[in-house]
């Protein structure tokens, strides 16, 4: 679960990223940048699925699944006016999701579940945090996975990565519409 400490850390980091030029609010949107992010997330997801289906590489299933989430996260951030630089871009993306996208995602999920009352609000709050946390988990897992796992563990984690990527992308696509 995405805890309050992590949210506060992200909020604090974003100020520094903006000051250091690692993240910026752009003035003029360029369609080709957004289209590149969209193309990259879809291609990454497709390739990860093919690699998994053909049982070619658990390592690359995890890595490419993560990158599909990374690209769609950057597409959503770009759509709302933010561009991530090249230095520590994965951490900046993760923190920017928490600060700039979390509440938008919550609103999107609320619209999907408009009929529900008190019970749904609790579920939506948890689901919002879970979706944002998926990115953090996959970013950390990719690093550990690449350097410190057995093949049996890798196969199971690869399956989880593709499912997380699909769930993450499903929700993030709503913000691109």
Short mmCIF file of N, CA and C in Angstrom, two decimals:
data_model
loop_
_atom_site.label_atom_id
_atom_site.label_comp_id
_atom_site.label_asym_id
_atom_site.label_seq_id
_atom_site.Cartn_x
_atom_site.Cartn_y
_atom_site.Cartn_z
N UNK A 1 0.84 -1.18 0.00
CA UNK A 1 0.00 0.00 0.00
C UNK A 1 0.89 1.25 0.00
N UNK A 2 0.50 2.23 -0.73
CA UNK A 2 1.22 3.50 -0.79
C UNK A 2 0.98 4.25 0.51
N UNK A 3 2.03 4.39 1.30
CA UNK A 3 1.81 5.02 2.61
C UNK A 3 2.08 6.53 2.56
N UNK A 4 1.67 7.19 3.62
CA UNK A 4 1.77 8.64 3.70
C UNK A 4 3.23 9.11 3.67
N UNK A 5 4.13 8.31 4.23
CA UNK A 5 5.56 8.65 4.22
C UNK A 5 6.07 8.73 2.77
N UNK A 6 5.66 7.75 1.95
CA UNK A 6 6.08 7.74 0.54
C UNK A 6 5.51 8.94 -0.21
N UNK A 7 4.27 9.29 0.08
CA UNK A 7 3.63 10.45 -0.56
C UNK A 7 4.38 11.73 -0.19
N UNK A 8 4.70 11.88 1.07
CA UNK A 8 5.44 13.08 1.53
C UNK A 8 6.82 13.14 0.89
N UNK A 9 7.49 11.99 0.79
CA UNK A 9 8.80 11.93 0.15
C UNK A 9 8.70 12.40 -1.31
N UNK A 10 7.70 11.91 -2.01
CA UNK A 10 7.52 12.29 -3.42
C UNK A 10 7.25 13.78 -3.54
N UNK A 11 6.40 14.32 -2.69
CA UNK A 11 6.10 15.75 -2.73
C UNK A 11 7.35 16.58 -2.50
N UNK A 12 8.16 16.17 -1.56
CA UNK A 12 9.41 16.88 -1.27
C UNK A 12 10.38 16.78 -2.45
N UNK A 13 10.49 15.59 -3.04
CA UNK A 13 11.41 15.38 -4.16
C UNK A 13 11.01 16.21 -5.38
N UNK A 14 9.72 16.32 -5.65
CA UNK A 14 9.24 17.03 -6.84
C UNK A 14 9.73 18.47 -6.85
N UNK A 15 9.70 19.11 -5.70
CA UNK A 15 10.19 20.49 -5.62
C UNK A 15 11.65 20.58 -6.09
N UNK A 16 12.45 19.65 -5.63
CA UNK A 16 13.85 19.61 -6.04
C UNK A 16 14.02 19.31 -7.52
N UNK A 17 13.23 18.37 -8.04
CA UNK A 17 13.30 18.02 -9.46
C UNK A 17 12.98 19.23 -10.33
N UNK A 18 11.97 19.98 -9.93
CA UNK A 18 11.59 21.17 -10.70
C UNK A 18 12.71 22.22 -10.64
N UNK A 19 13.27 22.41 -9.46
CA UNK A 19 14.37 23.37 -9.29
C UNK A 19 15.61 22.97 -10.08
N UNK A 20 15.88 21.65 -10.14
CA UNK A 20 17.09 21.15 -10.79
C UNK A 20 16.91 20.87 -12.28
N UNK A 21 15.70 21.09 -12.80
CA UNK A 21 15.45 20.85 -14.22
C UNK A 21 15.33 19.38 -14.60
N UNK A 22 15.11 18.51 -13.62
CA UNK A 22 14.91 17.09 -13.91
C UNK A 22 13.48 16.83 -14.36
N UNK A 23 12.62 17.78 -14.08
CA UNK A 23 11.20 17.75 -14.43
C UNK A 23 10.81 19.19 -14.70
N UNK A 24 10.01 19.41 -15.73
CA UNK A 24 9.57 20.77 -15.98
C UNK A 24 8.17 20.80 -16.56
N UNK A 25 7.52 21.91 -16.36
CA UNK A 25 6.20 22.15 -16.94
C UNK A 25 6.48 22.82 -18.28
N UNK A 26 6.02 22.18 -19.36
CA UNK A 26 6.31 22.74 -20.67
C UNK A 26 5.23 23.75 -21.08
N UNK A 27 5.60 24.62 -22.01
CA UNK A 27 4.68 25.66 -22.47
C UNK A 27 3.97 25.27 -23.74
N UNK A 28 4.63 24.52 -24.59
CA UNK A 28 4.05 24.15 -25.88
C UNK A 28 4.12 22.63 -26.04
N UNK A 29 2.96 22.00 -26.15
CA UNK A 29 2.88 20.56 -26.32
C UNK A 29 3.28 20.16 -27.74
N UNK A 30 4.01 19.05 -27.84
CA UNK A 30 4.38 18.52 -29.15
C UNK A 30 3.74 17.15 -29.31
N UNK A 31 2.86 17.04 -30.27
CA UNK A 31 2.09 15.82 -30.49
C UNK A 31 2.99 14.60 -30.67
N UNK A 32 4.10 14.77 -31.36
CA UNK A 32 4.98 13.63 -31.64
C UNK A 32 5.57 13.03 -30.36
N UNK A 33 5.77 13.83 -29.33
CA UNK A 33 6.29 13.30 -28.07
C UNK A 33 5.26 12.39 -27.42
N UNK A 34 4.02 12.85 -27.34
CA UNK A 34 2.96 12.03 -26.76
C UNK A 34 2.75 10.76 -27.58
N UNK A 35 2.75 10.89 -28.89
CA UNK A 35 2.56 9.72 -29.76
C UNK A 35 3.71 8.71 -29.61
N UNK A 36 4.91 9.19 -29.41
CA UNK A 36 6.06 8.30 -29.20
C UNK A 36 5.89 7.52 -27.90
N UNK A 37 5.50 8.19 -26.83
CA UNK A 37 5.25 7.50 -25.57
C UNK A 37 4.17 6.43 -25.75
N UNK A 38 3.10 6.78 -26.44
CA UNK A 38 2.00 5.83 -26.65
C UNK A 38 2.46 4.62 -27.46
N UNK A 39 3.19 4.88 -28.51
CA UNK A 39 3.71 3.79 -29.35
C UNK A 39 4.66 2.90 -28.53
N UNK A 40 5.51 3.52 -27.74
CA UNK A 40 6.48 2.77 -26.95
C UNK A 40 5.83 1.91 -25.88
N UNK A 41 4.79 2.42 -25.20
CA UNK A 41 4.17 1.60 -24.17
C UNK A 41 3.46 0.41 -24.79
N UNK A 42 2.79 0.62 -25.92
CA UNK A 42 2.06 -0.48 -26.55
C UNK A 42 3.03 -1.53 -27.11
N UNK A 43 4.08 -1.07 -27.75
CA UNK A 43 5.08 -2.01 -28.28
C UNK A 43 5.73 -2.80 -27.15
N UNK A 44 6.06 -2.12 -26.07
CA UNK A 44 6.69 -2.81 -24.93
C UNK A 44 5.77 -3.86 -24.35
N UNK A 45 4.50 -3.53 -24.18
CA UNK A 45 3.56 -4.50 -23.64
C UNK A 45 3.40 -5.69 -24.59
N UNK A 46 3.29 -5.42 -25.87
CA UNK A 46 3.15 -6.49 -26.87
C UNK A 46 4.38 -7.42 -26.87
N UNK A 47 5.55 -6.84 -26.82
CA UNK A 47 6.79 -7.63 -26.83
C UNK A 47 6.90 -8.44 -25.53
N UNK A 48 6.59 -7.83 -24.41
CA UNK A 48 6.63 -8.56 -23.13
C UNK A 48 5.69 -9.76 -23.17
N UNK A 49 4.51 -9.55 -23.71
CA UNK A 49 3.52 -10.65 -23.80
C UNK A 49 4.04 -11.77 -24.70
N UNK A 50 4.62 -11.41 -25.83
CA UNK A 50 5.15 -12.43 -26.76
C UNK A 50 6.30 -13.20 -26.11
N UNK A 51 7.18 -12.51 -25.47
CA UNK A 51 8.32 -13.17 -24.80
C UNK A 51 7.81 -14.13 -23.72
N UNK A 52 6.81 -13.68 -22.99
CA UNK A 52 6.22 -14.53 -21.95
C UNK A 52 5.51 -15.73 -22.55
N UNK A 53 4.67 -15.48 -23.55
CA UNK A 53 3.91 -16.56 -24.19
C UNK A 53 4.83 -17.64 -24.77
N UNK A 54 5.96 -17.22 -25.30
CA UNK A 54 6.91 -18.17 -25.92
C UNK A 54 7.93 -18.68 -24.91
N UNK A 55 7.80 -18.23 -23.65
CA UNK A 55 8.70 -18.67 -22.58
C UNK A 55 10.17 -18.46 -22.95
N UNK A 56 10.47 -17.30 -23.55
CA UNK A 56 11.83 -17.00 -24.00
C UNK A 56 12.73 -16.47 -22.90
N UNK A 57 12.18 -15.55 -22.07
CA UNK A 57 13.02 -14.94 -21.05
C UNK A 57 12.16 -14.30 -19.97
N UNK A 58 12.28 -14.83 -18.77
CA UNK A 58 11.57 -14.22 -17.64
C UNK A 58 12.15 -12.85 -17.32
N UNK A 59 13.45 -12.73 -17.42
CA UNK A 59 14.11 -11.45 -17.16
C UNK A 59 13.54 -10.36 -18.06
N UNK A 60 13.49 -10.62 -19.35
CA UNK A 60 13.05 -9.57 -20.27
C UNK A 60 11.55 -9.36 -20.23
N UNK A 61 10.80 -10.36 -19.79
CA UNK A 61 9.36 -10.14 -19.57
C UNK A 61 9.17 -9.09 -18.48
N UNK A 62 9.90 -9.23 -17.40
CA UNK A 62 9.80 -8.27 -16.29
C UNK A 62 10.29 -6.89 -16.73
N UNK A 63 11.45 -6.84 -17.35
CA UNK A 63 12.04 -5.56 -17.75
C UNK A 63 11.12 -4.82 -18.73
N UNK A 64 10.64 -5.53 -19.74
CA UNK A 64 9.83 -4.86 -20.76
C UNK A 64 8.44 -4.53 -20.23
N UNK A 65 7.89 -5.36 -19.35
CA UNK A 65 6.61 -5.03 -18.72
C UNK A 65 6.73 -3.72 -17.94
N UNK A 66 7.82 -3.61 -17.19
CA UNK A 66 8.06 -2.37 -16.45
C UNK A 66 8.14 -1.18 -17.41
N UNK A 67 8.86 -1.34 -18.51
CA UNK A 67 9.00 -0.22 -19.44
C UNK A 67 7.68 0.16 -20.09
N UNK A 68 6.77 -0.78 -20.27
CA UNK A 68 5.45 -0.41 -20.80
C UNK A 68 4.76 0.54 -19.82
N UNK A 69 4.91 0.29 -18.53
CA UNK A 69 4.32 1.17 -17.51
C UNK A 69 5.06 2.51 -17.47
N UNK A 70 6.35 2.46 -17.60
CA UNK A 70 7.16 3.69 -17.59
C UNK A 70 6.74 4.62 -18.73
N UNK A 71 6.58 4.05 -19.92
CA UNK A 71 6.21 4.88 -21.07
C UNK A 71 4.80 5.45 -20.95
N UNK A 72 3.84 4.65 -20.49
CA UNK A 72 2.49 5.21 -20.38
C UNK A 72 2.42 6.22 -19.24
N UNK A 73 3.18 6.01 -18.19
CA UNK A 73 3.23 6.99 -17.10
C UNK A 73 3.77 8.32 -17.64
N UNK A 74 4.82 8.26 -18.45
CA UNK A 74 5.36 9.49 -19.03
C UNK A 74 4.39 10.12 -20.02
N UNK A 75 3.60 9.31 -20.71
CA UNK A 75 2.58 9.84 -21.62
C UNK A 75 1.54 10.62 -20.84
N UNK A 76 1.09 10.06 -19.75
CA UNK A 76 0.07 10.73 -18.91
C UNK A 76 0.66 12.02 -18.33
N UNK A 77 1.86 11.95 -17.82
CA UNK A 77 2.50 13.15 -17.27
C UNK A 77 2.66 14.22 -18.35
N UNK A 78 3.04 13.80 -19.54
CA UNK A 78 3.19 14.76 -20.64
C UNK A 78 1.84 15.38 -21.00
N UNK A 79 0.82 14.55 -21.03
CA UNK A 79 -0.52 15.05 -21.37
C UNK A 79 -0.99 16.12 -20.39
N UNK A 80 -0.61 15.98 -19.12
CA UNK A 80 -1.04 16.97 -18.13
C UNK A 80 -0.05 18.13 -17.99
N UNK A 81 0.99 18.14 -18.83
CA UNK A 81 1.86 19.31 -18.89
C UNK A 81 3.26 19.17 -18.34
N UNK A 82 3.69 17.95 -18.02
CA UNK A 82 5.02 17.77 -17.44
C UNK A 82 5.89 16.88 -18.31
N UNK A 83 7.15 17.25 -18.42
CA UNK A 83 8.13 16.48 -19.18
C UNK A 83 9.23 16.06 -18.23
N UNK A 84 9.60 14.80 -18.30
CA UNK A 84 10.66 14.24 -17.46
C UNK A 84 11.97 14.34 -18.23
N UNK A 85 13.04 14.75 -17.55
CA UNK A 85 14.36 14.79 -18.18
C UNK A 85 14.98 13.41 -18.26
N UNK A 86 16.24 13.34 -18.61
CA UNK A 86 16.91 12.05 -18.80
C UNK A 86 17.63 11.54 -17.56
N UNK A 87 17.98 12.41 -16.64
CA UNK A 87 18.69 11.99 -15.43
C UNK A 87 17.68 11.48 -14.39
N UNK A 88 18.00 10.38 -13.77
CA UNK A 88 17.17 9.69 -12.77
C UNK A 88 15.69 9.70 -13.16
N UNK A 89 15.43 9.47 -14.43
CA UNK A 89 14.07 9.62 -14.96
C UNK A 89 13.08 8.63 -14.35
N UNK A 90 13.54 7.46 -13.96
CA UNK A 90 12.61 6.48 -13.38
C UNK A 90 12.11 6.93 -12.02
N UNK A 91 13.00 7.44 -11.20
CA UNK A 91 12.61 7.94 -9.87
C UNK A 91 11.74 9.19 -10.02
N UNK A 92 12.11 10.07 -10.93
CA UNK A 92 11.32 11.28 -11.16
C UNK A 92 9.92 10.90 -11.62
N UNK A 93 9.82 9.95 -12.54
CA UNK A 93 8.52 9.49 -13.03
C UNK A 93 7.69 8.93 -11.88
N UNK A 94 8.29 8.10 -11.06
CA UNK A 94 7.59 7.49 -9.93
C UNK A 94 7.04 8.57 -8.99
N UNK A 95 7.87 9.52 -8.63
CA UNK A 95 7.43 10.58 -7.73
C UNK A 95 6.38 11.48 -8.38
N UNK A 96 6.56 11.77 -9.66
CA UNK A 96 5.59 12.62 -10.37
C UNK A 96 4.23 11.94 -10.47
N UNK A 97 4.21 10.62 -10.64
CA UNK A 97 2.93 9.90 -10.64
C UNK A 97 2.19 10.12 -9.33
N UNK A 98 2.91 10.01 -8.25
CA UNK A 98 2.30 10.17 -6.93
C UNK A 98 1.77 11.59 -6.76
N UNK A 99 2.55 12.57 -7.14
CA UNK A 99 2.19 13.97 -6.89
C UNK A 99 1.15 14.49 -7.88
N UNK A 100 1.32 14.19 -9.16
CA UNK A 100 0.46 14.81 -10.18
C UNK A 100 -0.66 13.93 -10.72
N UNK A 101 -0.50 12.61 -10.64
CA UNK A 101 -1.48 11.72 -11.29
C UNK A 101 -2.41 11.03 -10.30
N UNK A 102 -1.96 10.83 -9.10
CA UNK A 102 -2.73 10.07 -8.12
C UNK A 102 -4.16 10.60 -7.96
N UNK A 103 -4.31 11.89 -7.80
CA UNK A 103 -5.65 12.45 -7.62
C UNK A 103 -6.47 12.41 -8.90
N UNK A 104 -5.83 12.57 -10.04
CA UNK A 104 -6.55 12.46 -11.32
C UNK A 104 -7.06 11.04 -11.52
N UNK A 105 -6.24 10.08 -11.14
CA UNK A 105 -6.64 8.68 -11.25
C UNK A 105 -7.81 8.40 -10.31
N UNK A 106 -7.74 8.97 -9.13
CA UNK A 106 -8.82 8.80 -8.17
C UNK A 106 -10.13 9.33 -8.76
N UNK A 107 -10.06 10.50 -9.40
CA UNK A 107 -11.26 11.09 -10.02
C UNK A 107 -11.78 10.18 -11.13
N UNK A 108 -10.89 9.64 -11.93
CA UNK A 108 -11.28 8.74 -13.02
C UNK A 108 -11.97 7.50 -12.46
N UNK A 109 -11.41 6.95 -11.40
CA UNK A 109 -12.02 5.77 -10.80
C UNK A 109 -13.36 6.09 -10.16
N UNK A 110 -13.48 7.26 -9.58
CA UNK A 110 -14.76 7.68 -9.01
C UNK A 110 -15.84 7.77 -10.08
N UNK A 111 -15.49 8.28 -11.23
CA UNK A 111 -16.46 8.36 -12.32
C UNK A 111 -16.90 6.97 -12.75
N UNK A 112 -15.98 6.01 -12.76
CA UNK A 112 -16.32 4.63 -13.12
C UNK A 112 -17.28 3.99 -12.13
N UNK A 113 -17.18 4.39 -10.89
CA UNK A 113 -17.98 3.78 -9.82
C UNK A 113 -18.97 4.77 -9.21
N UNK A 114 -19.50 5.64 -10.03
CA UNK A 114 -20.37 6.72 -9.58
C UNK A 114 -21.55 6.22 -8.74
N UNK A 115 -22.09 5.06 -9.04
CA UNK A 115 -23.26 4.51 -8.36
C UNK A 115 -22.97 4.13 -6.91
N UNK A 116 -21.72 3.79 -6.61
CA UNK A 116 -21.40 3.28 -5.27
C UNK A 116 -21.33 4.41 -4.25
N UNK A 117 -21.50 4.06 -2.97
CA UNK A 117 -21.47 5.08 -1.90
C UNK A 117 -20.24 4.90 -1.01
N UNK A 118 -20.41 4.83 0.30
CA UNK A 118 -19.31 4.81 1.26
C UNK A 118 -18.32 3.66 1.04
N UNK A 119 -18.81 2.47 0.82
CA UNK A 119 -17.94 1.32 0.62
C UNK A 119 -17.03 1.51 -0.58
N UNK A 120 -17.57 2.04 -1.66
CA UNK A 120 -16.80 2.24 -2.88
C UNK A 120 -15.70 3.28 -2.67
N UNK A 121 -15.96 4.30 -1.88
CA UNK A 121 -14.93 5.33 -1.66
C UNK A 121 -13.68 4.73 -1.01
N UNK A 122 -13.89 3.84 -0.07
CA UNK A 122 -12.75 3.18 0.56
C UNK A 122 -12.00 2.31 -0.45
N UNK A 123 -12.75 1.55 -1.23
CA UNK A 123 -12.15 0.69 -2.25
C UNK A 123 -11.38 1.52 -3.26
N UNK A 124 -11.97 2.62 -3.71
CA UNK A 124 -11.34 3.48 -4.71
C UNK A 124 -10.05 4.08 -4.18
N UNK A 125 -10.07 4.53 -2.94
CA UNK A 125 -8.85 5.08 -2.35
C UNK A 125 -7.73 4.07 -2.32
N UNK A 126 -8.06 2.84 -1.94
CA UNK A 126 -7.05 1.77 -1.92
C UNK A 126 -6.61 1.42 -3.32
N UNK A 127 -7.56 1.34 -4.27
CA UNK A 127 -7.22 0.97 -5.65
C UNK A 127 -6.32 2.03 -6.28
N UNK A 128 -6.60 3.30 -6.02
CA UNK A 128 -5.77 4.38 -6.55
C UNK A 128 -4.34 4.23 -6.06
N UNK A 129 -4.18 4.05 -4.77
CA UNK A 129 -2.84 3.89 -4.21
C UNK A 129 -2.17 2.63 -4.74
N UNK A 130 -2.94 1.54 -4.88
CA UNK A 130 -2.39 0.29 -5.39
C UNK A 130 -1.87 0.45 -6.82
N UNK A 131 -2.61 1.16 -7.66
CA UNK A 131 -2.21 1.34 -9.05
C UNK A 131 -0.92 2.15 -9.14
N UNK A 132 -0.82 3.22 -8.38
CA UNK A 132 0.40 4.03 -8.37
C UNK A 132 1.55 3.21 -7.78
N UNK A 133 1.26 2.43 -6.75
CA UNK A 133 2.30 1.64 -6.11
C UNK A 133 2.83 0.54 -7.04
N UNK A 134 2.01 0.07 -7.97
CA UNK A 134 2.45 -0.94 -8.94
C UNK A 134 3.71 -0.47 -9.66
N UNK A 135 3.74 0.80 -10.04
CA UNK A 135 4.91 1.33 -10.74
C UNK A 135 6.14 1.23 -9.84
N UNK A 136 6.02 1.67 -8.60
CA UNK A 136 7.15 1.61 -7.66
C UNK A 136 7.64 0.17 -7.48
N UNK A 137 6.70 -0.75 -7.30
CA UNK A 137 7.08 -2.15 -7.08
C UNK A 137 7.84 -2.71 -8.28
N UNK A 138 7.34 -2.43 -9.47
CA UNK A 138 7.98 -2.97 -10.67
C UNK A 138 9.34 -2.32 -10.90
N UNK A 139 9.48 -1.04 -10.59
CA UNK A 139 10.77 -0.37 -10.74
C UNK A 139 11.81 -1.05 -9.83
N UNK A 140 11.43 -1.31 -8.58
CA UNK A 140 12.35 -1.96 -7.64
C UNK A 140 12.62 -3.40 -8.05
N UNK A 141 11.57 -4.11 -8.45
CA UNK A 141 11.72 -5.52 -8.81
C UNK A 141 12.63 -5.69 -10.02
N UNK A 142 12.50 -4.78 -10.99
CA UNK A 142 13.34 -4.88 -12.19
C UNK A 142 14.80 -4.88 -11.81
N UNK A 143 15.19 -4.02 -10.90
CA UNK A 143 16.59 -3.93 -10.48
C UNK A 143 17.05 -5.21 -9.78
N UNK A 144 16.28 -5.67 -8.79
CA UNK A 144 16.62 -6.88 -8.07
C UNK A 144 16.62 -8.08 -9.01
N UNK A 145 15.61 -8.15 -9.83
CA UNK A 145 15.41 -9.27 -10.74
C UNK A 145 16.57 -9.43 -11.70
N UNK A 146 17.06 -8.33 -12.22
CA UNK A 146 18.13 -8.39 -13.21
C UNK A 146 19.41 -8.97 -12.63
N UNK A 147 19.60 -8.83 -11.33
CA UNK A 147 20.91 -9.17 -10.78
C UNK A 147 20.90 -10.22 -9.66
N UNK A 148 19.73 -10.54 -9.07
CA UNK A 148 19.76 -11.35 -7.85
C UNK A 148 18.70 -12.45 -7.74
N UNK A 149 18.24 -13.10 -8.81
CA UNK A 149 17.15 -14.08 -8.68
C UNK A 149 17.46 -15.41 -9.37
N UNK A 150 16.77 -16.46 -8.89
CA UNK A 150 16.86 -17.77 -9.54
C UNK A 150 15.83 -17.83 -10.67
N UNK A 151 15.95 -18.80 -11.56
CA UNK A 151 15.03 -18.92 -12.70
C UNK A 151 13.60 -19.22 -12.27
N UNK A 152 13.40 -20.04 -11.24
CA UNK A 152 12.05 -20.36 -10.78
C UNK A 152 11.34 -19.10 -10.28
N UNK A 153 12.05 -18.32 -9.51
CA UNK A 153 11.49 -17.08 -8.98
C UNK A 153 11.21 -16.12 -10.13
N UNK A 154 12.13 -16.06 -11.08
CA UNK A 154 11.97 -15.14 -12.21
C UNK A 154 10.71 -15.46 -13.01
N UNK A 155 10.42 -16.73 -13.24
CA UNK A 155 9.25 -17.11 -14.04
C UNK A 155 7.96 -16.62 -13.37
N UNK A 156 7.83 -16.82 -12.08
CA UNK A 156 6.63 -16.40 -11.36
C UNK A 156 6.52 -14.87 -11.33
N UNK A 157 7.62 -14.23 -11.10
CA UNK A 157 7.61 -12.76 -11.05
C UNK A 157 7.34 -12.17 -12.43
N UNK A 158 7.77 -12.84 -13.47
CA UNK A 158 7.51 -12.37 -14.83
C UNK A 158 6.01 -12.35 -15.11
N UNK A 159 5.31 -13.39 -14.69
CA UNK A 159 3.85 -13.44 -14.86
C UNK A 159 3.19 -12.28 -14.11
N UNK A 160 3.63 -12.05 -12.91
CA UNK A 160 3.08 -10.95 -12.11
C UNK A 160 3.33 -9.61 -12.79
N UNK A 161 4.51 -9.45 -13.36
CA UNK A 161 4.86 -8.18 -14.02
C UNK A 161 3.93 -7.87 -15.18
N UNK A 162 3.65 -8.85 -15.99
CA UNK A 162 2.76 -8.61 -17.15
C UNK A 162 1.36 -8.25 -16.66
N UNK A 163 0.88 -8.95 -15.66
CA UNK A 163 -0.47 -8.65 -15.14
C UNK A 163 -0.52 -7.26 -14.53
N UNK A 164 0.51 -6.89 -13.79
CA UNK A 164 0.57 -5.53 -13.22
C UNK A 164 0.62 -4.49 -14.32
N UNK A 165 1.43 -4.74 -15.34
CA UNK A 165 1.54 -3.78 -16.45
C UNK A 165 0.19 -3.59 -17.12
N UNK A 166 -0.52 -4.68 -17.36
CA UNK A 166 -1.84 -4.58 -18.00
C UNK A 166 -2.81 -3.77 -17.14
N UNK A 167 -2.82 -4.04 -15.85
CA UNK A 167 -3.71 -3.33 -14.93
C UNK A 167 -3.36 -1.83 -14.90
N UNK A 168 -2.08 -1.55 -14.78
CA UNK A 168 -1.59 -0.17 -14.74
C UNK A 168 -1.96 0.56 -16.02
N UNK A 169 -1.70 -0.05 -17.16
CA UNK A 169 -1.98 0.56 -18.45
C UNK A 169 -3.47 0.77 -18.65
N UNK A 170 -4.28 -0.19 -18.25
CA UNK A 170 -5.73 -0.06 -18.37
C UNK A 170 -6.21 1.21 -17.68
N UNK A 171 -5.74 1.45 -16.48
CA UNK A 171 -6.17 2.63 -15.72
C UNK A 171 -5.56 3.92 -16.27
N UNK A 172 -4.31 3.88 -16.67
CA UNK A 172 -3.65 5.08 -17.16
C UNK A 172 -4.21 5.52 -18.51
N UNK A 173 -4.64 4.57 -19.34
CA UNK A 173 -5.22 4.92 -20.64
C UNK A 173 -6.45 5.80 -20.48
N UNK A 174 -7.18 5.65 -19.39
CA UNK A 174 -8.35 6.48 -19.13
C UNK A 174 -7.94 7.96 -19.01
N UNK A 175 -6.73 8.19 -18.50
CA UNK A 175 -6.26 9.56 -18.34
C UNK A 175 -5.73 10.14 -19.64
N UNK A 176 -5.50 9.29 -20.63
CA UNK A 176 -5.04 9.76 -21.93
C UNK A 176 -6.20 10.07 -22.87
N UNK A 177 -7.37 9.61 -22.52
CA UNK A 177 -8.54 9.80 -23.40
C UNK A 177 -8.97 11.26 -23.49
#
